[in-house]
XYZ file of C-alpha atoms in Angstrom:
423
model
C 2.990 -18.875 -19.414
C 2.568 -15.286 -18.270
C 1.057 -14.817 -14.803
C -0.340 -11.795 -12.986
C -3.027 -10.604 -10.620
C -6.060 -8.568 -11.647
C -7.297 -6.062 -9.055
C -10.838 -7.429 -9.036
C -10.800 -10.451 -11.303
C -8.315 -12.541 -9.356
C -5.468 -14.591 -10.786
C -4.590 -14.163 -14.453
C -2.649 -16.688 -16.502
C -1.956 -16.324 -20.203
C -0.867 -19.335 -22.264
C 1.418 -17.998 -25.008
C 2.604 -20.348 -27.728
C 5.203 -19.411 -30.338
C 5.651 -21.359 -33.574
C 6.934 -20.837 -37.128
C 3.437 -21.291 -38.553
C -0.104 -21.584 -37.141
C -0.420 -25.230 -38.122
C 2.292 -26.121 -35.617
C 0.023 -25.121 -32.732
C -2.500 -27.831 -31.882
C -3.935 -26.597 -28.558
C -4.890 -23.303 -26.969
C -3.420 -24.151 -23.583
C -0.013 -25.382 -22.506
C -0.155 -28.919 -21.128
C 1.217 -30.063 -17.796
C 5.009 -30.034 -17.663
C 5.383 -28.475 -21.117
C 6.052 -24.781 -20.400
C 9.407 -23.623 -21.725
C 9.239 -20.275 -19.947
C 7.121 -18.837 -17.137
C 7.100 -15.047 -16.838
C 5.885 -14.727 -13.263
C 4.684 -11.150 -12.808
C 2.979 -12.098 -9.528
C 4.643 -14.490 -7.102
C 1.483 -15.900 -5.536
C -0.089 -16.705 -8.902
C 3.184 -18.176 -10.183
C 3.361 -20.483 -7.154
C -0.200 -21.721 -7.635
C -0.810 -25.386 -8.440
C -2.141 -24.498 -11.882
C 1.046 -22.710 -12.848
C 3.584 -24.985 -11.150
C 1.967 -28.017 -12.819
C 3.024 -26.564 -16.206
C 6.697 -26.579 -15.149
C 9.190 -29.368 -15.587
C 12.286 -29.431 -13.409
C 15.408 -28.626 -15.388
C 13.434 -27.706 -18.529
C 11.212 -24.727 -17.629
C 12.831 -21.328 -17.177
C 11.162 -18.917 -14.735
C 11.527 -15.196 -14.145
C 9.796 -14.523 -10.833
C 8.788 -11.059 -9.695
C 9.592 -11.273 -5.989
C 7.593 -8.149 -5.044
C 5.164 -8.577 -2.159
C 1.897 -7.818 -3.944
C -1.121 -8.087 -1.612
C -4.170 -10.128 -2.574
C -7.878 -9.695 -1.885
C -7.323 -11.610 1.367
C -5.948 -8.351 2.780
C -9.478 -6.906 2.679
C -10.868 -9.684 4.852
C -7.799 -10.019 7.068
C -5.935 -6.754 7.848
C -3.088 -8.735 9.423
C -2.450 -10.781 6.280
C 1.229 -11.214 5.446
C 2.790 -12.052 2.105
C 4.019 -15.694 1.970
C 7.255 -14.713 0.228
C 9.627 -17.520 1.151
C 7.078 -20.277 0.568
C 6.037 -19.005 -2.871
C 9.622 -18.885 -4.112
C 10.329 -22.326 -2.655
C 7.319 -23.782 -4.471
C 8.432 -22.290 -7.777
C 11.991 -23.545 -7.347
C 10.691 -26.999 -6.483
C 8.655 -27.048 -9.693
C 11.229 -25.719 -12.157
C 14.486 -26.564 -10.453
C 16.601 -24.114 -8.488
C 19.020 -23.463 -11.343
C 16.209 -22.494 -13.722
C 14.657 -19.706 -11.609
C 15.667 -16.046 -11.598
C 14.059 -13.643 -9.116
C 13.872 -9.867 -9.407
C 11.894 -7.263 -7.476
C 10.367 -5.803 -10.616
C 7.840 -3.638 -8.764
C 10.600 -1.871 -6.875
C 12.552 -1.126 -10.033
C 9.476 -0.060 -11.994
C 8.520 2.474 -9.329
C 12.066 3.723 -8.726
C 13.068 3.988 -12.392
C 9.767 4.748 -14.139
C 7.542 6.125 -11.393
C 4.803 3.478 -11.480
C 4.438 -0.244 -10.800
C 2.261 -0.478 -13.910
C 5.495 -0.979 -15.896
C 6.390 -4.158 -14.009
C 5.271 -6.513 -16.786
C 7.399 -5.086 -19.639
C 10.300 -4.953 -17.167
C 9.984 -8.690 -16.458
C 9.589 -9.413 -20.174
C 12.791 -7.486 -20.918
C 14.590 -9.460 -18.231
C 13.473 -12.775 -19.719
C 14.402 -11.695 -23.264
C 17.902 -10.636 -22.222
C 18.427 -14.040 -20.638
C 17.718 -15.574 -24.036
C 14.489 -17.252 -22.992
C 12.048 -15.480 -25.323
C 12.408 -16.771 -28.935
C 11.420 -13.487 -30.604
C 13.489 -10.781 -32.223
C 14.036 -7.457 -30.517
C 12.417 -5.657 -33.468
C 9.226 -7.709 -33.217
C 8.822 -6.976 -29.518
C 9.403 -3.255 -30.024
C 6.856 -3.292 -32.835
C 4.324 -5.013 -30.551
C 4.757 -2.281 -27.939
C 4.324 0.337 -30.663
C 1.150 -1.288 -32.016
C -0.320 -1.441 -28.515
C -0.094 2.373 -28.601
C -0.224 2.887 -24.817
C 2.651 4.731 -23.124
C 4.970 3.475 -25.852
C 8.140 5.204 -24.670
C 7.631 4.248 -21.041
C 6.997 0.602 -21.925
C 10.067 0.518 -24.138
C 12.114 2.027 -21.328
C 10.763 -0.596 -18.906
C 11.760 -3.350 -21.321
C 15.274 -1.892 -21.605
C 15.649 -1.591 -17.842
C 14.588 -5.217 -17.508
C 17.279 -6.221 -20.001
C 19.922 -4.319 -18.073
C 18.771 -5.811 -14.763
C 19.385 -9.273 -16.220
C 22.827 -8.256 -17.485
C 24.089 -5.923 -14.745
C 21.799 -6.009 -11.687
C 24.251 -4.204 -9.401
C 24.341 -1.107 -11.602
C 20.562 -1.020 -11.974
C 20.124 -1.427 -8.239
C 22.566 1.391 -7.552
C 20.858 3.698 -10.034
C 17.429 2.902 -8.604
C 18.669 3.766 -5.126
C 20.069 7.073 -6.360
C 16.726 7.896 -7.964
C 14.974 7.436 -4.650
C 17.620 9.125 -2.522
C 16.306 12.059 -0.589
C 12.673 10.965 -0.911
C 10.899 10.609 2.418
C 9.984 6.956 2.853
C 8.280 5.579 5.916
C 9.787 2.246 6.950
C 6.682 0.909 8.653
C 7.982 -1.064 11.598
C 5.645 -3.617 13.139
C 5.819 -3.154 16.893
C 5.331 -6.572 18.475
C 4.706 -7.606 22.054
C 7.981 -9.505 22.267
C 10.401 -6.707 21.343
C 10.537 -3.018 20.459
C 11.388 -2.260 16.831
C 12.204 1.252 15.596
C 13.665 1.948 12.169
C 13.967 5.738 12.413
C 17.005 7.789 13.364
C 16.287 11.139 15.086
C 16.608 12.932 11.750
C 14.295 10.461 10.022
C 11.819 10.816 12.882
C 11.833 14.588 12.367
C 11.064 14.013 8.695
C 8.264 11.616 9.591
C 6.663 14.156 11.939
C 7.108 17.083 9.543
C 5.549 15.146 6.688
C 2.485 14.203 8.684
C 2.085 17.687 10.136
C 2.147 19.111 6.609
C -0.560 16.634 5.605
C -2.749 17.675 8.547
C -2.313 21.314 7.575
C -3.677 20.486 4.125
C -6.362 18.289 5.699
C -7.650 21.099 7.908
C -5.323 23.976 8.902
C -2.088 24.863 10.707
C -3.778 24.905 14.137
C -4.882 21.310 13.639
C -1.327 20.331 12.686
C 0.043 22.149 15.746
C -2.283 20.118 17.962
C -0.623 17.028 16.495
C 2.914 18.377 16.931
C 2.301 19.422 20.537
C 1.294 15.964 21.731
C 4.043 14.188 19.781
C 6.583 16.596 21.294
C 5.347 15.753 24.796
C 5.814 12.044 24.092
C 9.268 12.656 22.689
C 10.348 14.615 25.755
C 9.079 11.934 28.123
C 10.680 9.086 26.173
C 13.980 10.907 25.682
C 14.235 11.257 29.456
C 14.529 7.476 29.727
C 17.972 7.707 28.071
C 18.094 4.128 26.768
C 21.403 4.825 25.038
C 20.419 3.501 21.602
C 18.904 6.747 20.348
C 15.663 4.986 19.441
C 12.255 6.450 20.308
C 9.731 3.710 19.438
C 6.896 5.219 21.475
C 7.292 8.621 19.824
C 7.341 6.950 16.426
C 4.216 4.927 17.229
C 2.299 7.993 18.422
C 3.469 10.080 15.443
C 2.065 7.511 13.033
C -1.118 6.521 14.817
C -2.229 9.953 16.004
C -1.889 11.131 12.407
C -3.883 8.133 11.216
C -6.781 9.018 13.497
C -6.657 12.756 12.858
C -6.537 12.400 9.058
C -9.649 10.252 8.684
C -11.113 10.089 5.160
C -14.354 12.011 5.318
C -16.211 13.627 2.413
C -14.131 16.808 2.518
C -10.870 14.886 2.438
C -11.955 12.639 -0.428
C -12.976 15.764 -2.341
C -9.610 17.398 -1.616
C -7.625 14.397 -2.814
C -9.658 13.948 -6.000
C -9.512 17.661 -6.825
C -5.758 17.856 -6.278
C -4.156 18.829 -9.637
C -1.399 16.290 -8.993
C -3.989 13.485 -9.121
C -5.223 14.497 -12.574
C -1.683 14.996 -13.858
C -0.736 11.494 -12.758
C -3.731 10.090 -14.623
C -2.767 11.990 -17.755
C 0.744 10.577 -17.526
C -0.570 7.025 -17.161
C -3.245 6.941 -19.876
C -3.409 8.122 -23.448
C -6.232 8.738 -25.874
C -9.792 9.840 -25.180
C -10.509 8.569 -21.675
C -13.116 9.453 -19.078
C -12.974 8.960 -15.362
C -15.816 7.448 -13.344
C -15.738 6.809 -9.614
C -17.908 4.748 -7.281
C -19.103 6.494 -4.130
C -21.585 5.872 -1.346
C -22.440 9.263 0.235
C -24.158 8.423 3.551
C -26.895 11.026 3.043
C -27.891 9.934 -0.437
C -26.982 6.252 -0.851
C -29.283 3.264 -0.575
C -28.517 0.321 1.708
C -28.439 -3.411 1.067
C -30.194 -6.085 3.106
C -27.430 -5.984 5.737
C -27.729 -2.218 6.118
C -24.483 -1.490 4.258
C -24.292 1.504 1.941
C -24.398 0.658 -1.778
C -21.911 2.428 -4.000
C -23.075 4.171 -7.158
C -21.116 5.161 -10.234
C -20.635 8.880 -10.821
C -19.416 10.464 -14.025
C -16.788 13.179 -14.651
C -19.207 15.922 -13.562
C -18.716 14.943 -9.928
C -15.183 16.366 -9.946
C -16.541 19.883 -10.357
C -18.643 19.325 -7.254
C -15.587 18.021 -5.413
C -13.646 21.190 -6.134
C -16.367 23.119 -4.317
C -16.736 20.622 -1.486
C -12.989 20.618 -0.783
C -13.145 24.367 -0.093
C -15.780 23.788 2.593
C -13.488 21.784 4.860
C -13.623 24.647 7.400
C -17.160 23.416 8.203
C -15.783 20.085 9.394
C -16.878 19.339 12.936
C -19.047 22.446 13.245
C -22.832 22.707 13.579
C -22.983 23.312 9.820
C -21.167 20.075 8.939
C -23.949 18.021 7.352
C -21.609 15.075 6.816
C -20.307 15.072 10.370
C -23.606 14.054 11.927
C -23.333 10.370 10.936
C -22.388 7.756 13.521
C -19.162 6.964 11.668
C -17.951 10.567 11.709
C -18.869 11.053 15.368
C -16.947 7.902 16.224
C -13.884 9.062 14.271
C -13.816 12.405 16.071
C -14.300 10.750 19.454
C -11.431 8.330 18.784
C -9.001 11.214 18.370
C -9.807 12.581 21.816
C -9.791 9.113 23.340
C -6.356 8.375 21.880
C -4.978 11.715 23.069
C -6.182 10.890 26.589
C -4.538 7.463 26.363
C -1.231 8.957 25.216
C -1.191 11.447 28.072
C -1.754 8.582 30.486
C 1.150 6.688 28.938
C 3.399 9.723 29.306
C 2.463 10.098 32.961
C 3.438 6.551 33.917
C 6.213 5.786 31.400
C 9.404 4.077 32.505
C 12.015 1.785 30.978
C 10.224 -1.347 32.153
C 6.775 -0.593 30.739
C 7.773 1.185 27.530
C 7.200 -1.950 25.470
C 3.623 -2.168 26.700
C 3.192 1.562 26.029
C 4.308 1.061 22.428
C 1.817 -1.746 21.976
C -0.977 0.477 23.300
C 0.108 3.381 21.097
C 0.013 1.153 18.007
C -3.587 0.008 18.552
C -5.118 2.393 15.957
C -3.157 0.579 13.243
C -5.757 -2.179 13.454
C -8.651 0.209 12.760
C -8.651 -0.131 8.975
C -11.113 0.158 6.128
C -14.270 2.202 5.767
C -17.906 1.908 6.769
C -18.943 -1.418 8.258
C -15.469 -2.906 7.675
C -13.900 -0.198 9.809
C -16.634 -0.638 12.403
C -15.934 -4.377 12.694
C -12.180 -3.801 12.967
C -12.755 -1.208 15.669
C -14.707 -3.743 17.726
C -11.735 -6.104 17.644
C -9.322 -3.327 18.613
C -11.592 -2.306 21.480
C -11.194 -5.715 23.090
C -7.413 -5.519 22.892
C -7.439 -1.865 23.971
C -9.325 -2.683 27.186
C -7.131 -5.694 27.939
C -3.841 -3.837 27.457
C -5.037 -0.783 29.351
C -6.002 -3.004 32.284
C -2.479 -4.455 32.215
C -1.001 -0.957 32.071
C -2.978 0.135 35.122
C -2.159 -2.971 37.132
C 0.428 -2.665 39.930
C 2.802 -4.982 38.027
C 2.789 -2.939 34.817
C 5.873 -1.005 35.740
C 7.989 -4.015 36.664
C 7.038 -6.792 34.233
C 7.234 -7.255 30.482
C 4.046 -8.027 28.582
C 4.010 -10.963 26.182
C 1.015 -11.768 23.976
């Protein structure tokens, strides 16, 4: 069995049977308990009842990609979390602990080859090196060649998978060296029970610089300076607390969430991202042959609505990218009287949220102390729950509003400075 997850089509399971001659194969699907090998490219699919039922303890070998790949549930539930430990436990229960190998193939594919799209050949190479795929090396290389899509990259992924099975420590070390120096944001979930901060002062500087640079590209340097000024005020106020651990969780929370609100995805920003030469170059590196790009958009001024009043997306051909090049240059109109896109309710709400959050942050700075910092962090992280676009974003905002009002009432209560808040 080979398992995976399609972006829109849901779980994918391929039943692959290998025999010396066609007459030896009597069914198109593998029966319950008869799988010799499961190549689990997606952990959730591999742990499903349909897949586990094909395993037999002590007989079925499994290579499980342990990467935390989100499912469509994330769209309906923004707080969805990957059930990592339970999926692996289910697979080990089905095949037997000694028959299961796990590897974070997504991590290696991105670090070593630049894209998670090479996860599958990586996992296949891992399984082959373990001696679990009864095919010759030459036949597999020929299959990759005949597929005629990113041949060299897929071969390299297969080879890296082999080496990961043979010498995981070396592959892990090399992958880390490949990513060294790259700015990565360790997204810490601030909870109501304890303050979590994963950034050193130097890493926090990098975080702020990166987001300020993005806001400069989003609008201009003055807009980015507005961001830096408020974050600097928070940093000064929090540093004065002198907690001794060098951590600044409130500054980190504001740096992330203020940027999130200020860099909202309006029409100008979508046009800028799609017209960025780096976007086209990445596509060219990922696909070969004669391909065309189509995108689905729902411009508020031109799109029809469904029975619920939601905008209906429409497919646009390659010509739209020429229009985007022009639209991206008009970002200076954003928020002015000439901004035809900024007159919608969604855009007005997004702009208002920025000012509202800035006011909240200034209030937090004014009353911050060591006892209420945890509550301040929770308030500062509220925009993280405002996710999605259109009506999805609107619904999420309603939920955040309830929590916003509740926490702000707690902050303003006489006990806020002396008690810890627990949700």
